[in-house]
């Protein structure tokens, strides 16, 4: 499957050499943005497994746990990364449904402090919380960034 003409009405013809691969999936369900969004994301992120024959005796994370987890499937964790300054962790959340919502974020290990930051990771204020979970309020279609400080 290949297009050989520009999508512009007066566009030129061109030849696309090489192999072109694609995949698609279809399903049916009652009209619901939440369900179709979940299906689309799941279809584009197939489950990949890794077989490890020996168990690491120092492993702390159970096989049924996640490093991070959100209580609302329409609140996406878009970024988990080391902060630009220091040894902290940056967590970026995106509200995908277009509704104001409150979500609980669960972690596998406890954090010591939590700061709300802007997109360039400058602190905007401290958030009350520590431990393995915290609650966040997200506005419709908002992108929120948090800095987590862990015990050293």
PDB file of C-alpha atoms in Angstrom:
ATOM      1  CA  UNK A   1       0.000   0.000   0.000  1.00  0.00           C
ATOM      2  CA  UNK A   2       1.562   3.262  -1.081  1.00  0.00           C
ATOM      3  CA  UNK A   3       0.497   6.688  -2.252  1.00  0.00           C
ATOM      4  CA  UNK A   4       2.217   8.004  -5.343  1.00  0.00           C
ATOM      5  CA  UNK A   5       0.747  11.498  -5.456  1.00  0.00           C
ATOM      6  CA  UNK A   6       1.008  14.365  -3.031  1.00  0.00           C
ATOM      7  CA  UNK A   7      -2.120  14.980  -0.959  1.00  0.00           C
ATOM      8  CA  UNK A   8      -2.128  18.585  -2.208  1.00  0.00           C
ATOM      9  CA  UNK A   9      -4.568  18.989  -5.112  1.00  0.00           C
ATOM     10  CA  UNK A  10      -1.870  20.402  -7.378  1.00  0.00           C
ATOM     11  CA  UNK A  11       0.886  18.238  -5.899  1.00  0.00           C
ATOM     12  CA  UNK A  12       3.406  16.259  -7.856  1.00  0.00           C
ATOM     13  CA  UNK A  13       3.695  12.512  -8.445  1.00  0.00           C
ATOM     14  CA  UNK A  14       6.501  10.646  -6.701  1.00  0.00           C
ATOM     15  CA  UNK A  15       7.736   7.111  -6.266  1.00  0.00           C
ATOM     16  CA  UNK A  16       8.073   5.613  -2.783  1.00  0.00           C
ATOM     17  CA  UNK A  17      10.755   2.968  -2.941  1.00  0.00           C
ATOM     18  CA  UNK A  18      11.317   0.276  -0.355  1.00  0.00           C
ATOM     19  CA  UNK A  19       9.020  -1.811   1.812  1.00  0.00           C
ATOM     20  CA  UNK A  20       6.036  -0.295   3.575  1.00  0.00           C
ATOM     21  CA  UNK A  21       4.512  -2.115   6.546  1.00  0.00           C
ATOM     22  CA  UNK A  22       1.369  -1.331   8.491  1.00  0.00           C
ATOM     23  CA  UNK A  23      -1.034  -2.978  10.888  1.00  0.00           C
ATOM     24  CA  UNK A  24      -4.575  -2.238  11.944  1.00  0.00           C
ATOM     25  CA  UNK A  25      -7.223  -3.556  14.298  1.00  0.00           C
ATOM     26  CA  UNK A  26     -10.984  -3.324  14.400  1.00  0.00           C
ATOM     27  CA  UNK A  27     -13.565  -3.825  17.093  1.00  0.00           C
ATOM     28  CA  UNK A  28     -17.158  -2.931  17.818  1.00  0.00           C
ATOM     29  CA  UNK A  29     -18.615  -1.395  20.949  1.00  0.00           C
ATOM     30  CA  UNK A  30     -21.270   1.046  22.083  1.00  0.00           C
ATOM     31  CA  UNK A  31     -20.395   4.641  21.160  1.00  0.00           C
ATOM     32  CA  UNK A  32     -18.028   5.731  23.907  1.00  0.00           C
ATOM     33  CA  UNK A  33     -14.879   7.844  23.586  1.00  0.00           C
ATOM     34  CA  UNK A  34     -13.315   6.236  26.651  1.00  0.00           C
ATOM     35  CA  UNK A  35     -13.630   2.699  25.243  1.00  0.00           C
ATOM     36  CA  UNK A  36     -12.415   3.609  21.765  1.00  0.00           C
ATOM     37  CA  UNK A  37      -9.450   5.539  23.194  1.00  0.00           C
ATOM     38  CA  UNK A  38      -8.460   2.593  25.407  1.00  0.00           C
ATOM     39  CA  UNK A  39      -8.737   0.196  22.457  1.00  0.00           C
ATOM     40  CA  UNK A  40      -6.660   2.434  20.205  1.00  0.00           C
ATOM     41  CA  UNK A  41      -3.896   2.835  22.764  1.00  0.00           C
ATOM     42  CA  UNK A  42      -3.845  -0.903  23.561  1.00  0.00           C
ATOM     43  CA  UNK A  43      -3.711  -1.791  19.851  1.00  0.00           C
ATOM     44  CA  UNK A  44      -0.708   0.465  19.311  1.00  0.00           C
ATOM     45  CA  UNK A  45       1.193  -0.815  22.364  1.00  0.00           C
ATOM     46  CA  UNK A  46       1.320  -4.602  22.121  1.00  0.00           C
ATOM     47  CA  UNK A  47       2.346  -6.600  25.166  1.00  0.00           C
ATOM     48  CA  UNK A  48       5.934  -7.782  24.969  1.00  0.00           C
ATOM     49  CA  UNK A  49       7.243 -10.434  27.314  1.00  0.00           C
ATOM     50  CA  UNK A  50      10.738 -11.235  28.484  1.00  0.00           C
ATOM     51  CA  UNK A  51      11.715 -14.592  29.907  1.00  0.00           C
ATOM     52  CA  UNK A  52      14.170 -14.479  32.777  1.00  0.00           C
ATOM     53  CA  UNK A  53      15.226 -17.897  33.934  1.00  0.00           C
ATOM     54  CA  UNK A  54      16.758 -16.927  37.270  1.00  0.00           C
ATOM     55  CA  UNK A  55      15.092 -14.821  39.957  1.00  0.00           C
ATOM     56  CA  UNK A  56      17.216 -11.984  41.270  1.00  0.00           C
ATOM     57  CA  UNK A  57      17.427 -12.390  45.069  1.00  0.00           C
ATOM     58  CA  UNK A  58      17.678  -8.597  45.451  1.00  0.00           C
ATOM     59  CA  UNK A  59      14.486  -7.876  43.481  1.00  0.00           C
ATOM     60  CA  UNK A  60      12.024  -5.717  45.414  1.00  0.00           C
ATOM     61  CA  UNK A  61       9.230  -5.286  42.896  1.00  0.00           C
ATOM     62  CA  UNK A  62       6.669  -8.071  42.703  1.00  0.00           C
ATOM     63  CA  UNK A  63       5.681  -9.349  39.283  1.00  0.00           C
ATOM     64  CA  UNK A  64       2.106  -8.071  39.766  1.00  0.00           C
ATOM     65  CA  UNK A  65       3.067  -4.488  40.606  1.00  0.00           C
ATOM     66  CA  UNK A  66       3.821  -1.410  38.519  1.00  0.00           C
ATOM     67  CA  UNK A  67       6.404   1.294  39.077  1.00  0.00           C
ATOM     68  CA  UNK A  68       3.643   3.892  38.630  1.00  0.00           C
ATOM     69  CA  UNK A  69      -0.105   3.451  38.277  1.00  0.00           C
ATOM     70  CA  UNK A  70      -3.038   5.829  37.861  1.00  0.00           C
ATOM     71  CA  UNK A  71      -6.565   5.215  39.152  1.00  0.00           C
ATOM     72  CA  UNK A  72      -8.187   6.783  36.078  1.00  0.00           C
ATOM     73  CA  UNK A  73      -7.474   5.235  32.667  1.00  0.00           C
ATOM     74  CA  UNK A  74      -8.099   8.617  31.027  1.00  0.00           C
ATOM     75  CA  UNK A  75      -5.276  10.188  33.031  1.00  0.00           C
ATOM     76  CA  UNK A  76      -2.158   9.168  31.118  1.00  0.00           C
ATOM     77  CA  UNK A  77       1.321   9.061  32.540  1.00  0.00           C
ATOM     78  CA  UNK A  78       3.142  10.536  29.566  1.00  0.00           C
ATOM     79  CA  UNK A  79       6.609  10.964  31.065  1.00  0.00           C
ATOM     80  CA  UNK A  80       8.711   9.413  33.798  1.00  0.00           C
ATOM     81  CA  UNK A  81      12.270  10.697  33.737  1.00  0.00           C
ATOM     82  CA  UNK A  82      15.166  11.954  35.803  1.00  0.00           C
ATOM     83  CA  UNK A  83      14.849  15.667  36.538  1.00  0.00           C
ATOM     84  CA  UNK A  84      17.060  18.096  34.623  1.00  0.00           C
ATOM     85  CA  UNK A  85      18.558  19.303  37.914  1.00  0.00           C
ATOM     86  CA  UNK A  86      19.334  16.868  40.710  1.00  0.00           C
ATOM     87  CA  UNK A  87      18.499  13.213  41.228  1.00  0.00           C
ATOM     88  CA  UNK A  88      14.714  13.525  41.467  1.00  0.00           C
ATOM     89  CA  UNK A  89      12.043  11.957  39.272  1.00  0.00           C
ATOM     90  CA  UNK A  90       9.738  13.940  36.992  1.00  0.00           C
ATOM     91  CA  UNK A  91       6.233  12.600  36.388  1.00  0.00           C
ATOM     92  CA  UNK A  92       4.052  14.196  33.722  1.00  0.00           C
ATOM     93  CA  UNK A  93       0.306  13.502  33.565  1.00  0.00           C
ATOM     94  CA  UNK A  94      -2.158  14.308  30.782  1.00  0.00           C
ATOM     95  CA  UNK A  95      -5.958  14.395  31.164  1.00  0.00           C
ATOM     96  CA  UNK A  96      -7.268  12.768  27.970  1.00  0.00           C
ATOM     97  CA  UNK A  97     -11.072  12.850  28.310  1.00  0.00           C
ATOM     98  CA  UNK A  98     -11.641  16.600  28.360  1.00  0.00           C
ATOM     99  CA  UNK A  99     -13.156  16.595  31.874  1.00  0.00           C
ATOM    100  CA  UNK A 100     -11.930  17.927  35.196  1.00  0.00           C
ATOM    101  CA  UNK A 101     -10.929  14.897  37.229  1.00  0.00           C
ATOM    102  CA  UNK A 102      -9.211  13.682  40.375  1.00  0.00           C
ATOM    103  CA  UNK A 103      -6.843  10.728  40.116  1.00  0.00           C
ATOM    104  CA  UNK A 104      -4.734   8.766  42.558  1.00  0.00           C
ATOM    105  CA  UNK A 105      -1.179   7.967  41.533  1.00  0.00           C
ATOM    106  CA  UNK A 106       0.319   4.840  43.133  1.00  0.00           C
ATOM    107  CA  UNK A 107       4.042   4.108  43.287  1.00  0.00           C
ATOM    108  CA  UNK A 108       5.958   0.932  44.007  1.00  0.00           C
ATOM    109  CA  UNK A 109       8.317   2.618  46.479  1.00  0.00           C
ATOM    110  CA  UNK A 110       7.636   5.513  48.872  1.00  0.00           C
ATOM    111  CA  UNK A 111       8.591   9.078  48.033  1.00  0.00           C
ATOM    112  CA  UNK A 112       9.655  11.700  50.569  1.00  0.00           C
ATOM    113  CA  UNK A 113       8.438  14.958  48.993  1.00  0.00           C
ATOM    114  CA  UNK A 114       6.276  16.035  46.082  1.00  0.00           C
ATOM    115  CA  UNK A 115       6.422  19.316  44.174  1.00  0.00           C
ATOM    116  CA  UNK A 116       4.174  20.625  41.423  1.00  0.00           C
ATOM    117  CA  UNK A 117       6.284  22.108  38.643  1.00  0.00           C
ATOM    118  CA  UNK A 118       5.764  23.795  35.308  1.00  0.00           C
ATOM    119  CA  UNK A 119       6.727  22.138  32.013  1.00  0.00           C
ATOM    120  CA  UNK A 120      10.346  23.223  32.362  1.00  0.00           C
ATOM    121  CA  UNK A 121      10.488  21.668  35.844  1.00  0.00           C
ATOM    122  CA  UNK A 122      10.552  24.888  37.880  1.00  0.00           C
ATOM    123  CA  UNK A 123       8.789  24.357  41.203  1.00  0.00           C
ATOM    124  CA  UNK A 124       5.432  26.073  41.573  1.00  0.00           C
ATOM    125  CA  UNK A 125       4.691  24.763  45.043  1.00  0.00           C
ATOM    126  CA  UNK A 126       4.890  21.859  47.425  1.00  0.00           C
ATOM    127  CA  UNK A 127       2.123  19.276  47.460  1.00  0.00           C
ATOM    128  CA  UNK A 128       1.151  17.605  50.700  1.00  0.00           C
ATOM    129  CA  UNK A 129       2.003  13.960  50.555  1.00  0.00           C
ATOM    130  CA  UNK A 130       4.531  11.252  51.014  1.00  0.00           C
ATOM    131  CA  UNK A 131       4.456   7.502  50.906  1.00  0.00           C
ATOM    132  CA  UNK A 132       3.325   5.336  48.034  1.00  0.00           C
ATOM    133  CA  UNK A 133       0.372   7.356  46.694  1.00  0.00           C
ATOM    134  CA  UNK A 134      -0.896  10.865  46.123  1.00  0.00           C
ATOM    135  CA  UNK A 135      -4.011  12.498  44.692  1.00  0.00           C
ATOM    136  CA  UNK A 136      -3.987  15.059  41.888  1.00  0.00           C
ATOM    137  CA  UNK A 137      -6.665  17.320  40.459  1.00  0.00           C
ATOM    138  CA  UNK A 138      -6.396  17.752  36.720  1.00  0.00           C
ATOM    139  CA  UNK A 139      -8.310  20.248  34.640  1.00  0.00           C
ATOM    140  CA  UNK A 140      -9.839  19.203  31.333  1.00  0.00           C
ATOM    141  CA  UNK A 141      -7.120  18.429  28.757  1.00  0.00           C
ATOM    142  CA  UNK A 142      -4.429  19.640  31.158  1.00  0.00           C
ATOM    143  CA  UNK A 143      -0.790  18.623  31.314  1.00  0.00           C
ATOM    144  CA  UNK A 144       0.533  18.539  34.878  1.00  0.00           C
ATOM    145  CA  UNK A 145       4.142  17.966  35.934  1.00  0.00           C
ATOM    146  CA  UNK A 146       5.333  16.786  39.352  1.00  0.00           C
ATOM    147  CA  UNK A 147       8.769  16.311  40.885  1.00  0.00           C
ATOM    148  CA  UNK A 148       9.146  13.366  43.268  1.00  0.00           C
ATOM    149  CA  UNK A 149      11.921  13.323  45.842  1.00  0.00           C
ATOM    150  CA  UNK A 150      12.886   9.861  47.083  1.00  0.00           C
ATOM    151  CA  UNK A 151      14.866   8.806  50.153  1.00  0.00           C
ATOM    152  CA  UNK A 152      18.536   8.563  49.357  1.00  0.00           C
TER     153      UNK A 152
END
